[in-house]
Amino acid sequence: VDFISDVRQADDLVQLPVGRNVVVIGGGMTAVDAAVKSKLLGAENVTIAYRRGRDAMGASRYEQDLAASHGVQILTNVQPVAEFYPISSDGWDYNTVRFLEREGYDVTYSTDLDTHLASVGDLTRHEAILSIGHEEYCSWEMRDHVEAAIAAGTDVAFMGANISYWQIRFEANTVTGTPMRTMVIYKEYADDPYYLDGDPSNNYLISTLFREYLVDRPEEAMIGIRYRTDPFNHDITVADASHWAFAGTGLSNGDKLEGLLGYEIDTLEAESPSNIEVLGASLVQKIDDTPIDPYYTAHMTMYEAPSGALVFAAGTMQWSWGLDDYNAPDLRPSVLSPAAQRITRNILDRFI
């Protein structure tokens, strides 16, 4: 807005400073105006970065096309990340896949859409369900199907963190009409058509946090723990070395699983099962916090559902880095952990 004001008030546009590379954050007419004027004033590379799809942009399709005709690049569905986050393109899923295949486990791979469309029988015919990596976005149906599998006695290992945080919907492609081709999330519930339509019967499907009152389905009721905050890059502290999950590791209470806690963490909350067992409790600070900033206790847990199903939650996204060293040390330091590998074997062997 300030830039547009300066342009309109400038006596000599040549004297108006414009960078060589310009990024405009937003999706409305002002963003398009700022981007086009930056290009006309000599910027070499101009990009509009918008957090949703083109259909959700405030700028009309004509204005978007006008920007493109002037050489402005439009990036949609972007997710800015602070530089100090210990996020690596190493990822998390692939390391766990490599471990499972190397260990010889008989595994079947399923996408989130598969879980969304699955029947309970599709899931319960397997000995266990593994959620690996970063399953932050989840549909109501995905929650239904996994919870039904737990209720039917199927064991589950949540080997990541920040799972089932945002509710999403799968809808048809807006251009072709092909079903289930668009993942919908507004995050701001007041922007969601399901909130604006005045029909309370579909409010439970609004794309907001599962824990918020409109949905009221806190994650810890299924997982045992839920996402608290980030970013972190710390060690997991053993809290109950007598638990069978630690058998053969040689670990004692207070020992560390180095480098396996982060970058997001989960904690016990109000709806955690009453019989939950705390395997790890790690008192940590966020990256770059000062000594006076708050500490958080991250948890690694296990509970037994009324059906007899066991539910393990690592409470960290970096668990897989202890299982396999793919892309270390090129993209991150090695934190390969024989103890984490043994714990994972113990859990999977008990499941099957």
Tab-separated table of C-alpha atoms in Angstrom:
chain	number	residue	atom	x	y	z
A	1	VAL	CA	0.000	0.000	0.000
A	2	ASP	CA	2.823	2.402	0.845
A	3	PHE	CA	4.531	1.543	-2.450
A	4	ILE	CA	1.387	2.304	-4.466
A	5	SER	CA	1.003	5.589	-2.590
A	6	ASP	CA	4.617	6.514	-3.385
A	7	VAL	CA	4.063	5.703	-7.064
A	8	ARG	CA	0.986	7.889	-7.260
A	9	GLN	CA	2.634	10.805	-5.488
A	10	ALA	CA	6.051	10.645	-7.140
A	11	ASP	CA	6.997	13.588	-9.355
A	12	ASP	CA	9.624	11.520	-11.162
A	13	LEU	CA	9.056	7.758	-11.343
A	14	VAL	CA	12.635	7.251	-12.498
A	15	GLN	CA	13.801	8.324	-9.043
A	16	LEU	CA	11.523	5.837	-7.268
A	17	PRO	CA	13.677	2.997	-5.880
A	18	VAL	CA	12.667	-0.492	-7.057
A	19	GLY	CA	14.588	-3.679	-6.352
A	20	ARG	CA	15.910	-6.026	-8.997
A	21	ASN	CA	13.940	-8.945	-7.518
A	22	VAL	CA	10.519	-8.099	-6.093
A	23	VAL	CA	8.111	-10.371	-4.214
A	24	VAL	CA	4.596	-9.126	-3.504
A	25	ILE	CA	2.676	-11.075	-0.873
A	26	GLY	CA	-1.084	-11.098	-1.379
A	27	GLY	CA	-3.762	-11.930	-3.920
A	28	GLY	CA	-5.858	-8.803	-4.297
A	29	MET	CA	-5.944	-5.919	-6.747
A	30	THR	CA	-3.391	-3.949	-4.713
A	31	ALA	CA	-0.931	-6.842	-4.914
A	32	VAL	CA	-1.368	-7.066	-8.691
A	33	ASP	CA	-1.030	-3.284	-9.036
A	34	ALA	CA	2.180	-3.258	-6.998
A	35	ALA	CA	3.622	-6.172	-8.975
A	36	VAL	CA	2.836	-4.712	-12.407
A	37	LYS	CA	4.133	-1.261	-11.487
A	38	SER	CA	7.346	-2.818	-10.107
A	39	LYS	CA	7.862	-4.574	-13.424
A	40	LEU	CA	7.167	-1.413	-15.426
A	41	LEU	CA	9.614	0.522	-13.241
A	42	GLY	CA	12.462	-1.828	-14.090
A	43	ALA	CA	12.376	-4.789	-11.698
A	44	GLU	CA	13.825	-7.833	-13.453
A	45	ASN	CA	11.954	-10.547	-11.585
A	46	VAL	CA	8.558	-9.925	-9.985
A	47	THR	CA	6.579	-12.600	-8.170
A	48	ILE	CA	3.173	-12.549	-6.516
A	49	ALA	CA	3.032	-15.057	-3.647
A	50	TYR	CA	-0.431	-16.064	-2.451
A	51	ARG	CA	-1.336	-18.606	0.230
A	52	ARG	CA	-4.399	-20.033	-1.533
A	53	GLY	CA	-5.365	-21.014	-5.075
A	54	ARG	CA	-6.023	-18.655	-7.975
A	55	ASP	CA	-9.769	-19.066	-7.619
A	56	ALA	CA	-9.539	-17.562	-4.122
A	57	MET	CA	-7.530	-14.502	-5.173
A	58	GLY	CA	-9.225	-11.163	-4.678
A	59	ALA	CA	-7.856	-9.995	-8.019
A	60	SER	CA	-10.049	-10.925	-10.974
A	61	ARG	CA	-8.928	-13.373	-13.638
A	62	TYR	CA	-8.491	-10.400	-15.993
A	63	GLU	CA	-6.140	-8.702	-13.498
A	64	GLN	CA	-4.209	-11.942	-12.990
A	65	ASP	CA	-3.810	-12.324	-16.764
A	66	LEU	CA	-2.748	-8.686	-17.025
A	67	ALA	CA	-0.003	-9.289	-14.462
A	68	ALA	CA	1.158	-12.391	-16.319
A	69	SER	CA	1.242	-10.490	-19.602
A	70	HIS	CA	3.749	-8.084	-18.033
A	71	GLY	CA	5.985	-10.964	-16.969
A	72	VAL	CA	4.817	-11.246	-13.364
A	73	GLN	CA	4.999	-14.773	-11.980
A	74	ILE	CA	2.075	-15.828	-9.770
A	75	LEU	CA	2.765	-18.487	-7.147
A	76	THR	CA	-0.231	-19.917	-5.314
A	77	ASN	CA	-0.648	-22.142	-2.272
A	78	VAL	CA	2.698	-20.998	-0.894
A	79	GLN	CA	3.758	-21.658	2.687
A	80	PRO	CA	6.484	-19.288	3.890
A	81	VAL	CA	8.956	-20.800	6.363
A	82	ALA	CA	11.303	-18.884	8.655
A	83	GLU	CA	14.979	-19.446	7.890
A	84	PHE	CA	15.836	-20.686	11.377
A	85	TYR	CA	13.418	-23.626	11.169
A	86	PRO	CA	15.395	-26.871	11.022
A	87	ILE	CA	13.358	-28.042	8.064
A	88	SER	CA	15.348	-29.994	5.536
A	89	SER	CA	14.357	-31.276	2.131
A	90	ASP	CA	15.440	-34.592	3.597
A	91	GLY	CA	11.856	-34.937	4.792
A	92	TRP	CA	10.658	-37.714	7.058
A	93	ASP	CA	8.561	-40.291	5.219
A	94	TYR	CA	11.287	-41.685	2.985
A	95	ASN	CA	13.601	-42.480	5.891
A	96	THR	CA	10.907	-44.572	7.547
A	97	VAL	CA	10.102	-46.336	4.268
A	98	ARG	CA	13.761	-47.240	3.822
A	99	PHE	CA	13.878	-48.628	7.393
A	100	LEU	CA	10.717	-50.706	6.965
A	101	GLU	CA	11.873	-52.177	3.666
A	102	ARG	CA	15.380	-52.890	4.948
A	103	GLU	CA	13.965	-54.641	8.028
A	104	GLY	CA	11.770	-56.846	5.855
A	105	TYR	CA	8.351	-55.798	7.154
A	106	ASP	CA	5.418	-56.651	4.883
A	107	VAL	CA	3.957	-53.202	4.262
A	108	THR	CA	1.263	-51.707	2.066
A	109	TYR	CA	1.394	-48.011	1.189
A	110	SER	CA	-1.646	-45.754	1.375
A	111	THR	CA	-2.126	-42.077	0.574
A	112	ASP	CA	-4.288	-39.698	2.579
A	113	LEU	CA	-6.902	-39.904	-0.174
A	114	ASP	CA	-6.869	-43.694	0.125
A	115	THR	CA	-7.543	-43.358	3.851
A	116	HIS	CA	-10.302	-40.835	3.147
A	117	LEU	CA	-12.050	-43.224	0.748
A	118	ALA	CA	-11.275	-46.440	2.642
A	119	SER	CA	-13.823	-48.669	4.288
A	120	VAL	CA	-13.079	-49.835	7.818
A	121	GLY	CA	-12.371	-53.256	6.357
A	122	ASP	CA	-9.674	-51.801	4.104
A	123	LEU	CA	-7.763	-50.749	7.207
A	124	THR	CA	-8.568	-53.532	9.662
A	125	ARG	CA	-7.371	-56.286	7.339
A	126	HIS	CA	-3.874	-55.071	8.185
A	127	GLU	CA	-2.155	-55.818	11.478
A	128	ALA	CA	-1.336	-52.172	12.115
A	129	ILE	CA	-1.536	-48.665	10.688
A	130	LEU	CA	1.557	-46.454	10.571
A	131	SER	CA	1.293	-42.690	10.206
A	132	ILE	CA	4.740	-41.392	9.334
A	133	GLY	CA	6.160	-37.918	8.848
A	134	HIS	CA	3.854	-34.933	8.964
A	135	GLU	CA	0.128	-35.725	8.669
A	136	GLU	CA	-1.028	-32.233	9.628
A	137	TYR	CA	-4.010	-32.035	7.273
A	138	CYS	CA	-6.805	-34.544	7.728
A	139	SER	CA	-10.412	-34.939	6.607
A	140	TRP	CA	-13.327	-35.873	8.850
A	141	GLU	CA	-13.537	-39.182	6.991
A	142	MET	CA	-9.844	-39.915	7.534
A	143	ARG	CA	-10.342	-39.429	11.266
A	144	ASP	CA	-13.479	-41.577	11.181
A	145	HIS	CA	-11.747	-44.450	9.423
A	146	VAL	CA	-8.628	-44.517	11.590
A	147	GLU	CA	-10.646	-44.223	14.813
A	148	ALA	CA	-12.966	-47.001	13.638
A	149	ALA	CA	-9.936	-49.200	12.959
A	150	ILE	CA	-8.647	-48.534	16.490
A	151	ALA	CA	-12.112	-49.362	17.870
A	152	ALA	CA	-11.969	-52.625	15.921
A	153	GLY	CA	-8.643	-53.565	17.543
A	154	THR	CA	-6.114	-52.409	14.946
A	155	ASP	CA	-2.874	-51.066	16.429
A	156	VAL	CA	-1.630	-47.658	15.270
A	157	ALA	CA	1.771	-45.985	15.444
A	158	PHE	CA	1.844	-42.215	14.918
A	159	MET	CA	5.528	-41.848	14.085
A	160	GLY	CA	5.408	-38.104	13.531
A	161	ALA	CA	3.978	-34.979	15.129
A	162	ASN	CA	1.329	-32.312	14.497
A	163	ILE	CA	-1.053	-34.935	13.173
A	164	SER	CA	-4.718	-34.256	12.360
A	165	TYR	CA	-4.348	-30.574	13.242
A	166	TRP	CA	-6.267	-28.906	10.398
A	167	GLN	CA	-9.487	-30.326	9.012
A	168	ILE	CA	-9.631	-30.395	5.220
A	169	ARG	CA	-12.192	-31.497	2.642
A	170	PHE	CA	-11.751	-33.224	-0.697
A	171	GLU	CA	-13.878	-31.668	-3.422
A	172	ALA	CA	-14.219	-31.839	-7.182
A	173	ASN	CA	-11.811	-30.148	-9.563
A	174	THR	CA	-13.295	-26.719	-10.255
A	175	VAL	CA	-12.395	-26.915	-13.964
A	176	THR	CA	-13.037	-30.539	-14.977
A	177	GLY	CA	-15.484	-31.579	-12.267
A	178	THR	CA	-13.441	-34.676	-11.470
A	179	PRO	CA	-14.330	-35.754	-7.918
A	180	MET	CA	-11.822	-35.687	-5.084
A	181	ARG	CA	-9.192	-33.672	-6.978
A	182	THR	CA	-9.119	-30.530	-4.814
A	183	MET	CA	-8.002	-30.424	-1.188
A	184	VAL	CA	-9.932	-27.574	0.438
A	185	ILE	CA	-8.846	-25.656	3.519
A	186	TYR	CA	-9.718	-22.067	4.405
A	187	LYS	CA	-8.084	-22.049	7.875
A	188	GLU	CA	-10.002	-18.866	8.676
A	189	TYR	CA	-13.364	-20.483	9.341
A	190	ALA	CA	-15.211	-17.240	8.622
A	191	ASP	CA	-14.087	-17.567	4.976
A	192	ASP	CA	-15.431	-21.109	4.595
A	193	PRO	CA	-18.670	-21.420	2.577
A	194	TYR	CA	-19.787	-24.101	5.027
A	195	TYR	CA	-19.704	-21.467	7.763
A	196	LEU	CA	-21.296	-18.769	5.641
A	197	ASP	CA	-24.190	-20.849	4.296
A	198	GLY	CA	-26.243	-20.580	7.493
A	199	ASP	CA	-26.683	-24.356	7.642
A	200	PRO	CA	-25.503	-25.642	11.048
A	201	SER	CA	-25.776	-29.275	9.922
A	202	ASN	CA	-22.474	-29.076	8.020
A	203	ASN	CA	-20.541	-26.974	10.534
A	204	TYR	CA	-18.609	-30.047	11.684
A	205	LEU	CA	-16.940	-30.121	8.256
A	206	ILE	CA	-15.681	-26.511	8.401
A	207	SER	CA	-11.993	-26.344	7.544
A	208	THR	CA	-10.607	-25.127	10.832
A	209	LEU	CA	-8.645	-26.738	13.667
A	210	PHE	CA	-10.028	-30.079	14.789
A	211	ARG	CA	-9.770	-28.890	18.389
A	212	GLU	CA	-11.813	-25.712	17.819
A	213	TYR	CA	-15.403	-25.528	19.039
A	214	LEU	CA	-16.992	-25.697	15.578
A	215	VAL	CA	-15.498	-29.155	15.034
A	216	ASP	CA	-14.681	-30.117	18.637
A	217	ARG	CA	-12.659	-33.220	17.866
A	218	PRO	CA	-9.315	-32.744	19.678
A	219	GLU	CA	-6.454	-34.733	18.240
A	220	GLU	CA	-5.327	-36.251	21.534
A	221	ALA	CA	-8.563	-38.236	21.801
A	222	MET	CA	-7.232	-40.374	18.933
A	223	ILE	CA	-3.448	-39.946	19.083
A	224	GLY	CA	-2.963	-39.595	22.828
A	225	ILE	CA	-1.138	-36.271	22.491
A	226	ARG	CA	-1.470	-33.262	20.243
A	227	TYR	CA	0.598	-30.538	18.584
A	228	ARG	CA	1.749	-27.785	20.922
A	229	THR	CA	4.247	-25.492	19.203
A	230	ASP	CA	7.519	-25.158	17.237
A	231	PRO	CA	10.376	-24.878	16.245
A	232	PHE	CA	12.626	-27.248	18.171
A	233	ASN	CA	15.716	-29.330	17.524
A	234	HIS	CA	16.514	-31.248	20.711
A	235	ASP	CA	16.841	-34.683	22.306
A	236	ILE	CA	14.076	-37.006	23.516
A	237	THR	CA	14.418	-37.744	27.240
A	238	VAL	CA	13.449	-41.251	28.380
A	239	ALA	CA	10.758	-41.187	31.092
A	240	ASP	CA	9.883	-44.877	31.587
A	241	ALA	CA	12.774	-47.148	30.629
A	242	SER	CA	10.982	-50.101	32.281
A	243	HIS	CA	8.335	-50.082	29.539
A	244	TRP	CA	8.517	-53.007	27.097
A	245	ALA	CA	9.082	-50.565	24.226
A	246	PHE	CA	12.602	-49.926	25.590
A	247	ALA	CA	13.534	-53.594	25.951
A	248	GLY	CA	17.031	-54.293	24.692
A	249	THR	CA	17.977	-50.633	24.300
A	250	GLY	CA	20.032	-50.379	27.496
A	251	LEU	CA	18.428	-47.010	28.181
A	252	SER	CA	17.666	-45.671	31.652
A	253	ASN	CA	15.335	-42.908	32.762
A	254	GLY	CA	16.852	-39.549	31.905
A	255	ASP	CA	18.897	-40.888	28.974
A	256	LYS	CA	18.653	-39.050	25.667
A	257	LEU	CA	17.762	-39.996	22.124
A	258	GLU	CA	19.916	-37.299	20.591
A	259	GLY	CA	18.607	-35.020	17.861
A	260	LEU	CA	15.260	-36.772	17.441
A	261	LEU	CA	12.944	-34.113	18.900
A	262	GLY	CA	11.643	-31.498	16.483
A	263	TYR	CA	10.893	-29.465	14.607
A	264	GLU	CA	7.292	-29.588	15.925
A	265	ILE	CA	6.357	-31.251	19.212
A	266	ASP	CA	3.272	-32.871	20.751
A	267	THR	CA	2.177	-32.798	24.387
A	268	LEU	CA	-0.387	-34.323	26.714
A	269	GLU	CA	-3.627	-32.355	26.811
A	270	ALA	CA	-7.067	-32.381	28.425
A	271	GLU	CA	-8.564	-35.121	26.241
A	272	SER	CA	-5.577	-37.495	26.408
A	273	PRO	CA	-6.745	-41.000	27.439
A	274	SER	CA	-6.725	-41.523	31.201
A	275	ASN	CA	-4.652	-44.706	30.890
A	276	ILE	CA	-1.918	-43.161	28.744
A	277	GLU	CA	1.690	-44.184	29.449
A	278	VAL	CA	4.407	-41.551	29.113
A	279	LEU	CA	7.510	-43.070	27.517
A	280	GLY	CA	9.355	-39.814	26.964
A	281	ALA	CA	9.114	-36.408	28.629
A	282	SER	CA	11.511	-33.791	27.288
A	283	LEU	CA	11.804	-30.312	28.806
A	284	VAL	CA	12.937	-28.073	25.958
A	285	GLN	CA	13.020	-24.521	24.671
A	286	LYS	CA	12.297	-23.255	21.204
A	287	ILE	CA	15.222	-22.568	18.919
A	288	ASP	CA	16.691	-19.102	19.487
A	289	ASP	CA	14.780	-18.615	22.753
A	290	THR	CA	16.569	-16.860	25.605
A	291	PRO	CA	16.927	-18.324	29.130
A	292	ILE	CA	13.888	-16.347	30.304
A	293	ASP	CA	11.611	-17.702	27.569
A	294	PRO	CA	9.236	-20.575	28.433
A	295	TYR	CA	10.117	-24.249	28.429
A	296	TYR	CA	7.792	-26.922	27.049
A	297	THR	CA	7.523	-30.603	27.904
A	298	ALA	CA	7.247	-32.762	24.801
A	299	HIS	CA	5.808	-36.249	25.239
A	300	MET	CA	6.177	-39.667	23.649
A	301	THR	CA	3.307	-41.955	24.651
A	302	MET	CA	1.447	-45.235	24.398
A	303	TYR	CA	-2.120	-46.118	25.366
A	304	GLU	CA	-4.409	-49.123	25.047
A	305	ALA	CA	-7.846	-48.473	23.562
A	306	PRO	CA	-10.943	-50.234	24.980
A	307	SER	CA	-10.718	-52.589	21.980
A	308	GLY	CA	-7.249	-53.710	23.059
A	309	ALA	CA	-5.564	-51.783	20.245
A	310	LEU	CA	-2.245	-50.181	21.148
A	311	VAL	CA	-1.630	-46.589	20.021
A	312	PHE	CA	1.939	-45.253	19.996
A	313	ALA	CA	2.775	-41.596	19.417
A	314	ALA	CA	6.365	-40.420	18.933
A	315	GLY	CA	5.392	-36.755	19.367
A	316	THR	CA	8.174	-35.622	17.023
A	317	MET	CA	8.665	-35.346	13.279
A	318	GLN	CA	12.340	-36.291	13.485
A	319	TRP	CA	11.820	-39.852	14.757
A	320	SER	CA	12.502	-41.236	11.280
A	321	TRP	CA	15.952	-39.626	11.243
A	322	GLY	CA	16.939	-42.066	13.973
A	323	LEU	CA	15.792	-44.961	11.763
A	324	ASP	CA	17.665	-44.137	8.585
A	325	ASP	CA	20.429	-41.744	7.533
A	326	TYR	CA	19.186	-40.839	4.066
A	327	ASN	CA	20.532	-37.431	3.009
A	328	ALA	CA	22.812	-37.073	6.041
A	329	PRO	CA	25.167	-35.301	6.360
A	330	ASP	CA	24.469	-33.408	3.125
A	331	LEU	CA	21.174	-31.884	4.276
A	332	ARG	CA	21.356	-32.379	8.052
A	333	PRO	CA	23.650	-33.868	10.692
A	334	SER	CA	23.392	-37.606	11.256
A	335	VAL	CA	21.277	-38.563	14.275
A	336	LEU	CA	21.034	-42.269	13.438
A	337	SER	CA	19.956	-44.051	16.623
A	338	PRO	CA	20.253	-47.807	17.265
A	339	ALA	CA	18.030	-47.231	20.323
A	340	ALA	CA	15.256	-45.624	18.230
A	341	GLN	CA	15.564	-48.479	15.757
A	342	ARG	CA	15.188	-51.030	18.564
A	343	ILE	CA	12.200	-49.192	20.045
A	344	THR	CA	10.527	-49.157	16.624
A	345	ARG	CA	11.185	-52.891	16.176
A	346	ASN	CA	9.778	-53.598	19.625
A	347	ILE	CA	6.599	-51.684	18.864
A	348	LEU	CA	6.060	-53.165	15.401
A	349	ASP	CA	6.829	-56.688	16.581
A	350	ARG	CA	4.264	-56.306	19.373
A	351	PHE	CA	1.736	-55.004	16.869
A	352	ILE	CA	2.110	-57.923	14.485
